[in-house]
Short mmCIF file of C-alpha atoms and ligand atoms in Angstrom, two decimals:
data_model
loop_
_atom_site.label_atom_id
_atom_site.label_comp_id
_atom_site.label_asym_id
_atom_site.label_seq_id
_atom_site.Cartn_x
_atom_site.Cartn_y
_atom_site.Cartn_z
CA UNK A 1 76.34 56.53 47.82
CA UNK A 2 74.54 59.49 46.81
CA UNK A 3 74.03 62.30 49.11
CA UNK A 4 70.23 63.79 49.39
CA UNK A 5 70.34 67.42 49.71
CA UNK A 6 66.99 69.22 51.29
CA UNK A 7 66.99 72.99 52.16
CA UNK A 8 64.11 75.61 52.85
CA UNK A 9 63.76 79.19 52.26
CA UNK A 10 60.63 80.65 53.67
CA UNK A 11 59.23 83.54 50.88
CA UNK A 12 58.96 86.21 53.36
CA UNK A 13 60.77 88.69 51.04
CA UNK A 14 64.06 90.55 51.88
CA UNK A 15 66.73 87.67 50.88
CA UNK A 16 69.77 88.69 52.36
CA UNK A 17 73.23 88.45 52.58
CA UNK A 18 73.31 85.94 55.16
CA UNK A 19 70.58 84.00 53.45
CA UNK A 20 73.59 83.57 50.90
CA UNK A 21 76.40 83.28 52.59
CA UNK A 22 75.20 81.12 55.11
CA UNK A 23 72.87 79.22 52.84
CA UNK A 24 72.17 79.33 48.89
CA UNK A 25 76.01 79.31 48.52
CA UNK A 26 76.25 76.05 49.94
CA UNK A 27 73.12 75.22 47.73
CA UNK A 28 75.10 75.90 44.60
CA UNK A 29 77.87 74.34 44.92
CA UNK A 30 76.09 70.86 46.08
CA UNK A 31 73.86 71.28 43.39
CA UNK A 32 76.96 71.32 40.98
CA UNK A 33 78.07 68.24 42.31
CA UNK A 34 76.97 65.41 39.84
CA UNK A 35 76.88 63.01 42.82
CA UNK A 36 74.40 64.90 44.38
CA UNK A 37 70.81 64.56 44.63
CA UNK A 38 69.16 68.14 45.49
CA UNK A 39 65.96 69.54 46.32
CA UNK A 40 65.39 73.23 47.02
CA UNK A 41 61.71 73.95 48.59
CA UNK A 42 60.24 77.72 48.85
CA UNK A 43 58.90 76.28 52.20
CA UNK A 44 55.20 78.94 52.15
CA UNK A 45 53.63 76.66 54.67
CA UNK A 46 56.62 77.92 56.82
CA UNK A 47 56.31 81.40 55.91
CA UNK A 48 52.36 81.64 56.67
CA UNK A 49 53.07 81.10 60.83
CA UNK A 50 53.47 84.62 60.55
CA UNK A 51 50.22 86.78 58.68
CA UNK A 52 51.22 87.38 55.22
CA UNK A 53 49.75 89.28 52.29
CA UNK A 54 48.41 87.02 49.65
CA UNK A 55 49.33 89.11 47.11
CA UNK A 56 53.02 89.65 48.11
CA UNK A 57 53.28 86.01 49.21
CA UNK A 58 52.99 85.41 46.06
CA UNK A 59 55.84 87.77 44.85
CA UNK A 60 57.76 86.88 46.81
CA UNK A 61 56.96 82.79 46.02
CA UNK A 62 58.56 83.85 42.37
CA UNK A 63 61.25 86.09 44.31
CA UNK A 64 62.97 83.40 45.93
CA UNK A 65 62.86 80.95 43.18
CA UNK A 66 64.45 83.50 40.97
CA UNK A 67 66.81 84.22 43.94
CA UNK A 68 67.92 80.30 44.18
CA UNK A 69 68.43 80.33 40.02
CA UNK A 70 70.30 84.04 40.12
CA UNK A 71 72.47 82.23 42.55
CA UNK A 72 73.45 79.42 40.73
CA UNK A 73 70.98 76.61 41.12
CA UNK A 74 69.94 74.74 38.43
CA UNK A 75 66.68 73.91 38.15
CA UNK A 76 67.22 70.70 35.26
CA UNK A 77 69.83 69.66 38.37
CA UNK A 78 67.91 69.76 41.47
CA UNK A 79 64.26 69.84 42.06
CA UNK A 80 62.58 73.60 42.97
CA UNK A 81 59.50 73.48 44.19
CA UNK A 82 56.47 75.10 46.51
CA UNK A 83 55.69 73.19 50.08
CA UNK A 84 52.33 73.93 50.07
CA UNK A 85 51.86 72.00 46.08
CA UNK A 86 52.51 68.82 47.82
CA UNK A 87 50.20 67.75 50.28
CA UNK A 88 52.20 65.06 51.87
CA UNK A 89 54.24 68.11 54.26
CA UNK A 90 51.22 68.82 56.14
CA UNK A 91 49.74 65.84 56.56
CA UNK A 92 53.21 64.10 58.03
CA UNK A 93 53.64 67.31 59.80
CA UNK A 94 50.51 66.04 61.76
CA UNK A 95 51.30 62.67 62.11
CA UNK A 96 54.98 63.82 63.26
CA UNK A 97 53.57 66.31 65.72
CA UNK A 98 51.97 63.53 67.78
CA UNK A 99 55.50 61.68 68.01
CA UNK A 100 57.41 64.97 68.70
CA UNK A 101 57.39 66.09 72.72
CA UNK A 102 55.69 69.53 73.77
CA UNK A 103 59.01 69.06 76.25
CA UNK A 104 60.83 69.02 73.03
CA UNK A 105 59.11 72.00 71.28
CA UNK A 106 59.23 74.17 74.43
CA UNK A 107 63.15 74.23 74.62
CA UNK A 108 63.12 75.92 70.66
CA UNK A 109 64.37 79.13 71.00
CA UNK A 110 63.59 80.36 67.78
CA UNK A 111 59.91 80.55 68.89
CA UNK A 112 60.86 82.40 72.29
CA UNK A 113 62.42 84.89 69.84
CA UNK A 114 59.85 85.24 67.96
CA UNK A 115 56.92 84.91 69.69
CA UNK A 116 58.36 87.89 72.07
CA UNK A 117 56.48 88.69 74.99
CA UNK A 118 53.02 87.76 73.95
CA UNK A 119 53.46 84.10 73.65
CA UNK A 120 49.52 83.98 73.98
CA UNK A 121 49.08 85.58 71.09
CA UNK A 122 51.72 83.85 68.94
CA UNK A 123 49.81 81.32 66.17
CA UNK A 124 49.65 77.27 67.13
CA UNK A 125 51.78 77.25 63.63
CA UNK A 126 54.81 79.21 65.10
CA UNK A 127 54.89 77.14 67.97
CA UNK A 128 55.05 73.70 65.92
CA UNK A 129 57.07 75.20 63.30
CA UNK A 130 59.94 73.04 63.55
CA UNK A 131 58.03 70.06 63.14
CA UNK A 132 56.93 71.34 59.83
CA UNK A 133 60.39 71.43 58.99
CA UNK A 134 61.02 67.68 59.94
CA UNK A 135 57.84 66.43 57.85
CA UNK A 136 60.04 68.39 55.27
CA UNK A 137 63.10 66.59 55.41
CA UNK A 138 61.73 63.20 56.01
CA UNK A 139 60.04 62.52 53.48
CA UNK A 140 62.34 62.82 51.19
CA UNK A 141 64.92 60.60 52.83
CA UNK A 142 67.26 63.24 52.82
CA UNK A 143 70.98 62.79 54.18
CA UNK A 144 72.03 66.28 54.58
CA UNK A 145 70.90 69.32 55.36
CA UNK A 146 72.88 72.56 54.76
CA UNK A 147 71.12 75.16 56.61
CA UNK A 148 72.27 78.56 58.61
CA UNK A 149 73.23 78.25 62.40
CA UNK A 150 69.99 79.31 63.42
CA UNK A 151 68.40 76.16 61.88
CA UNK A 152 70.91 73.83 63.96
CA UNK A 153 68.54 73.20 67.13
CA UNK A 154 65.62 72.70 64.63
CA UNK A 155 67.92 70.01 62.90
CA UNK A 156 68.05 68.36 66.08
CA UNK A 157 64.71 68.12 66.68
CA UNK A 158 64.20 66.37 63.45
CA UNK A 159 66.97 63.95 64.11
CA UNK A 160 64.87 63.07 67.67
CA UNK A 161 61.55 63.13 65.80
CA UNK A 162 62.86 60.47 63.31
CA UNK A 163 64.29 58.41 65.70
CA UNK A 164 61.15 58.23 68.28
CA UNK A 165 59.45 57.34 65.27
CA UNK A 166 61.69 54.59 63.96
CA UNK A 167 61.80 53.19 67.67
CA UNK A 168 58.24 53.37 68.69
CA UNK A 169 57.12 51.91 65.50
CA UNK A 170 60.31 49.52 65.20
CA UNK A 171 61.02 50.51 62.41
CA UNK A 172 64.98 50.61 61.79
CA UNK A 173 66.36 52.93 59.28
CA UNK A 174 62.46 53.83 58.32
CA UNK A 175 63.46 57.57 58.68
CA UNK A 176 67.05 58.12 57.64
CA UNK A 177 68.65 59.98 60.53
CA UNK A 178 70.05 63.52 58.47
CA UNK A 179 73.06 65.30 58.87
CA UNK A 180 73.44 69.16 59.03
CA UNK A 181 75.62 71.00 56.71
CA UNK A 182 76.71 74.08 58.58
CA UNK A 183 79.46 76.86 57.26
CA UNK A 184 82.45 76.08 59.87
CA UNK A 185 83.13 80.13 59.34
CA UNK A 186 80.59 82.96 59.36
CA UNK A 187 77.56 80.35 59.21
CA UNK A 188 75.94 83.26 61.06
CA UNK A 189 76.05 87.01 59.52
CA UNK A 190 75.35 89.44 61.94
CA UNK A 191 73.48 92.86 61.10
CA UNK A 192 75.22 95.46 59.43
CA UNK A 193 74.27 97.84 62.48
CA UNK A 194 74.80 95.75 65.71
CA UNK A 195 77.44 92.76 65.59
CA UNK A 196 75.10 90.95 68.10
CA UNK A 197 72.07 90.73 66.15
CA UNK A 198 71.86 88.41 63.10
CA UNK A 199 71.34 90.06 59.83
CA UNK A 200 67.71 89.40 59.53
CA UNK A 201 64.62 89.76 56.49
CA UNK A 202 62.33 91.33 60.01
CA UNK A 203 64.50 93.72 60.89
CA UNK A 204 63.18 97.74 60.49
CA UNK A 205 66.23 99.18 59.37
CA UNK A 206 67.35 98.27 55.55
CA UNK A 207 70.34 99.59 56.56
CA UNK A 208 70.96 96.62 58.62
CA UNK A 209 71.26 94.15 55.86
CA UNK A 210 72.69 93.72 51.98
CA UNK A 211 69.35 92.18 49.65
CA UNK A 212 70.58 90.50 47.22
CA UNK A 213 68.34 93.11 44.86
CA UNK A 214 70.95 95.89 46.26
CA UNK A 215 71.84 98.17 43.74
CA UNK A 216 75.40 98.79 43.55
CA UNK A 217 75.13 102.50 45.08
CA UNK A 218 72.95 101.07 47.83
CA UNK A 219 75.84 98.18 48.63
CA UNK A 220 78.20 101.32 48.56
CA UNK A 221 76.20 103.21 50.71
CA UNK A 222 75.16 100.58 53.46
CA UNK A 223 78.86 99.06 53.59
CA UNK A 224 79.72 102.90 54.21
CA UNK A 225 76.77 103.13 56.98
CA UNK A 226 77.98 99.80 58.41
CA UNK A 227 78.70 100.11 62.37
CA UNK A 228 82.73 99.76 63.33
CA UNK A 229 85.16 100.76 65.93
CA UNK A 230 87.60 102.75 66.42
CA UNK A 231 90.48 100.51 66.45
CA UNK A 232 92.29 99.23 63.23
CA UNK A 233 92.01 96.31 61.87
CA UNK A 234 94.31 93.34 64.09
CA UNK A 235 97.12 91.18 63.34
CA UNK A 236 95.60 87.85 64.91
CA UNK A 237 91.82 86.66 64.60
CA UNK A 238 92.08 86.39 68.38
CA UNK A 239 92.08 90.14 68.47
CA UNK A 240 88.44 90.37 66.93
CA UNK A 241 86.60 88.49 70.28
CA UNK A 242 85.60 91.38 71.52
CA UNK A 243 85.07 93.23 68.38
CA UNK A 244 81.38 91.70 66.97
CA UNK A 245 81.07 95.19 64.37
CA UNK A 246 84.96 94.04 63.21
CA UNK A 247 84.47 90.38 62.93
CA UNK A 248 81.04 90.65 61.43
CA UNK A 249 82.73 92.97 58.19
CA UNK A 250 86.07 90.93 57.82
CA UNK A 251 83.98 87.16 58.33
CA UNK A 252 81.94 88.87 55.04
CA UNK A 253 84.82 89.56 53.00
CA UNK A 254 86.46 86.20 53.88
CA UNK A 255 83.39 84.45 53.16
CA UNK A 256 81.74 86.26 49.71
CA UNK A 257 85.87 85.66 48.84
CA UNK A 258 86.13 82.11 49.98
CA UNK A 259 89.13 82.71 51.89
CA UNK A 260 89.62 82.71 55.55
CA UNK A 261 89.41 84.97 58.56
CA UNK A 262 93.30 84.39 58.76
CA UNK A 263 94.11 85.50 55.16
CA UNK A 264 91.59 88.26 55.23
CA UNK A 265 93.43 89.99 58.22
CA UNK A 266 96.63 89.46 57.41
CA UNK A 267 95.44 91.09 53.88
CA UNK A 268 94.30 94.43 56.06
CA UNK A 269 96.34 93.99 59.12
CA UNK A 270 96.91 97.71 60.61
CA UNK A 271 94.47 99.14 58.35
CA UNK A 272 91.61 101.48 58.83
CA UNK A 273 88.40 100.95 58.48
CA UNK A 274 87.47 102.83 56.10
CA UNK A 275 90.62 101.43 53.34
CA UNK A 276 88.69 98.42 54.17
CA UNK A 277 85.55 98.89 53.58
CA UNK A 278 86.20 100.21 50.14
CA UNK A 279 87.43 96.93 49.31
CA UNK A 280 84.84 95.07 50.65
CA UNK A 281 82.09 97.00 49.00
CA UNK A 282 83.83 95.97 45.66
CA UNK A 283 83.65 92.95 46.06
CA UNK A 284 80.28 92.35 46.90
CA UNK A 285 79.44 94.30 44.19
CA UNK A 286 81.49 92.26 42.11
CA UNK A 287 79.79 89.20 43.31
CA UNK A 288 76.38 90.46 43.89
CA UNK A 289 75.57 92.54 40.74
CA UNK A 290 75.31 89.79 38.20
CA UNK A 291 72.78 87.83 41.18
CA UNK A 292 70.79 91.47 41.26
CA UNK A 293 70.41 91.74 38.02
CA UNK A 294 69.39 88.58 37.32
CA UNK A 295 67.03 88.15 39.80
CA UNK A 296 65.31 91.30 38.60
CA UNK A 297 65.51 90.12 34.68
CA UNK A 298 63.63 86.32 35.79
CA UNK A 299 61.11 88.28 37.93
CA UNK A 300 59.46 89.79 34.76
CA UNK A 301 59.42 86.06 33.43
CA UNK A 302 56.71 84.72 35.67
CA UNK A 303 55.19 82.44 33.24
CA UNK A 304 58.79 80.61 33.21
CA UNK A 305 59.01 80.69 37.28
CA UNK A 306 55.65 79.10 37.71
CA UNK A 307 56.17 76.05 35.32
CA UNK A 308 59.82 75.72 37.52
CA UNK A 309 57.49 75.31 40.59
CA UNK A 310 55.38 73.30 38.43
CA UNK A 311 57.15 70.85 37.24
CA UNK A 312 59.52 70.70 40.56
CA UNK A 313 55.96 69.82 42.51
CA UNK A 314 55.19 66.98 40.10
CA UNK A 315 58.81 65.55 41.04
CA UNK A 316 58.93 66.31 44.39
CA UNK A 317 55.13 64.66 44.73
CA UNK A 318 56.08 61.69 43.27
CA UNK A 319 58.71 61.03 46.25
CA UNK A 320 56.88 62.46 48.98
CA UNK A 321 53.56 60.34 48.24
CA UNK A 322 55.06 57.34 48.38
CA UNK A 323 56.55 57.86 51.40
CA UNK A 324 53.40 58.95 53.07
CA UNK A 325 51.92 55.88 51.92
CA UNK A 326 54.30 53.59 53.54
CA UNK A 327 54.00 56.14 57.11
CA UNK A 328 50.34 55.30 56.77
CA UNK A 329 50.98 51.63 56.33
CA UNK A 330 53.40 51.63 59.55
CA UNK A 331 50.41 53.38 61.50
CA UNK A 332 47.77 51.62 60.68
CA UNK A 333 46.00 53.08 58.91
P1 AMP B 1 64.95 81.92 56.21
O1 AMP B 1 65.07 83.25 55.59
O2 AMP B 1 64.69 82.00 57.68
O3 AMP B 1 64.05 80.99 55.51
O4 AMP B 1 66.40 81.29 56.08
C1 AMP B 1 66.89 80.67 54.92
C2 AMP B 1 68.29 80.13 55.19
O5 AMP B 1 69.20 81.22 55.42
C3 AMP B 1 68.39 79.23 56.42
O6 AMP B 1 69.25 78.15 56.15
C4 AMP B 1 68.96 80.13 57.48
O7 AMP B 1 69.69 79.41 58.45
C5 AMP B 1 69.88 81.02 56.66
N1 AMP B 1 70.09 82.34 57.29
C6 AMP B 1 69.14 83.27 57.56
N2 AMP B 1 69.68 84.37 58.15
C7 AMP B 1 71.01 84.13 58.24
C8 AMP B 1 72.13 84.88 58.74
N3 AMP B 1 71.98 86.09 59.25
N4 AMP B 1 73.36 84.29 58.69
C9 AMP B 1 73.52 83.06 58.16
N5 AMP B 1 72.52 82.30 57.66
C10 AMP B 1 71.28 82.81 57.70
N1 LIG B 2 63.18 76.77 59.01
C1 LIG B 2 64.06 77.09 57.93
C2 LIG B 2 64.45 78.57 58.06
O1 LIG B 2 63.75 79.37 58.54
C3 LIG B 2 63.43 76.84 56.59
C4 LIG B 2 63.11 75.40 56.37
C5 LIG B 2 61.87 74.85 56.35
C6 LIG B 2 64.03 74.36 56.15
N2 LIG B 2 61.94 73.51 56.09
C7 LIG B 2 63.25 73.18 55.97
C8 LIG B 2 65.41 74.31 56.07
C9 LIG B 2 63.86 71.93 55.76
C10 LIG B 2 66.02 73.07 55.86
C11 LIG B 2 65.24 71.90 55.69
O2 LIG B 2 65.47 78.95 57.61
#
């Protein structure tokens, strides 16, 4: 049977190395799998729970689609497209938002993080977020899911929505119940200036993170900057525990080199740092100039991004709407 890809990426500018590495790589290489059915959505309904711009929203629209093509993804293989060009994501968000539980949406702790103290103040968007996200997936039947770790608990959440649904309305099978597609290694990269904190678009500090429209003297310079220890680099992977700064630089290489934390120490075993990081900044600028540069040619080509979106609406409207008609059907309506 075919798999059904869906992924998100909100445009909130900033795409990172952990929004590769723990994402569009896994995009790209289920998008080049002929058995595969894929759909890639710049998810701006997402991306608006927060105030944004409207003129660098829209930049940064383009900026991700040219990311997800820089990367790899093929837009005659998979579908690209803009959430808020099909209408069917907000209107099953509302329908699913009256089967999903406020119990359900209060455990989420990516709101508690970023609503902060001020909950009050936080929009009604933020808060149902997630079930955005479900509406998403839905309807478009999809079977898997490759996401970051953060995204796990919201995965969750969408495999409870879709069954309460399928139950209450007995419905079997209706919603198809999907499966996440995590990283097993470094599905979480941590920020190049505190091994505890993810590597994040929000964060203040550029130094904290690689964008993938890093020059190569910037990649130099923040790998350089990055925080470490004083220790050199272990025998065992054991060793790293209590070493977040260590494990954080070595789960990169391992992962932008598709080999393992294993092979990667025993590579630098009793090494310094700084022998290290020399190595590692090569080879993300190995792998991460051709995506810069790319990414920087297709932004001047904006007349070719929008008909992408385009046309990757018309497709992705096609499935959603006849989906939505058969919710309404179920409801009654
Ligand atoms: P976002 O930028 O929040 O839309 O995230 C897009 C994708 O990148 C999601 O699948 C996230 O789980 C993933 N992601 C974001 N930050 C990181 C990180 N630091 N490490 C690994 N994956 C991440
Ligand atoms: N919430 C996801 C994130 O911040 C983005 C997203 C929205 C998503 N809808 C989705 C991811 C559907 C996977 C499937 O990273």
């Amino acid at each position: 049977m075919k798999k059904k890809i869906f992924s998100g990426v909100q445009p909130t500018g900033n795409l990172h190395l952990g929004n590769y590495l723990g994402a569009i790589k896994n995009f790209v290489s289920l998008n080049n799998d002929n058995k595969n059915e894929c759909i890639f959505c710049v998810v701006d309904l997402h991306a608006i729970t927060i105030a944004q711009d409207s003129i660098t929203l829209r930049e940064n629209i383009r900026e991700t689609v040219a990311t997800f093509i820089a990367c790899g993804i093929d837009p005659k293989k998979s579908i690209i497209f803009n959430q808020s060009k099909v209408a069917a994501h907000s209107e099953a968000a509302w329908i699913l938002s009256c089967v999903a539980r406020m119990g359900w949406l209060n455990r989420m702790t990516q709101f508690k993080e970023k609503a902060g103290k001020d909950k009050e103040n936080a929009s009604v968007g933020l808060y149902s977020y997630p079930v955005l996200m479900a509406a998403d997936i839905l309807l478009y039947d999809s079977t898997h899911v490759p996401v970051g770790n953060d995204q796990k608990q919201h995965l969750e959440l969408c495999r409870d929505i879709a069954q309460k649904f399928n139950n209450d309305f007995k419905v079997e099978n209706f919603f198809k119940i999907p499966e996440p597609l995590i990283q097993k290694e470094f599905s979480r990269i941590m920020s190049l200036k505190d091994g505890s904190k993810k590597m994040s678009k929000s964060e203040t500090s550029d130094l904290s993170r690689i964008n993938l429209t890093d020059g190569n003297d910037q990649i130099l310079n923040k790998i350089k900057k990055a925080k470490t220890d004083s220790l050199p680099i272990p025998s065992t992977v054991k060793e790293l525990n209590d070493r977040p700064e260590a494990r954080n630089l070595i789960g990169i290489y391992s992962s932008i080199s598709d080999s393992t934390l294993e092979s990667s120490i025993q590579k630098f075993s009793g090494k310094n740092f700084s022998d290290f990081k020399e190595n590692l900044s090569e080879i993300l600028i190995d792998k991460l100039s051709p995506i810069s540069d790319e990414i920087k040619r297709l932004l001047k080509e904006k007349s070719y991004l929008d008909e992408i979106l385009e046309e990757g609406s018309k497709k992705a409207e096609n499935i959603a709407s006849k989906k939505i008609r058969e919710i309404h059907d179920i409801i009654g309506f």
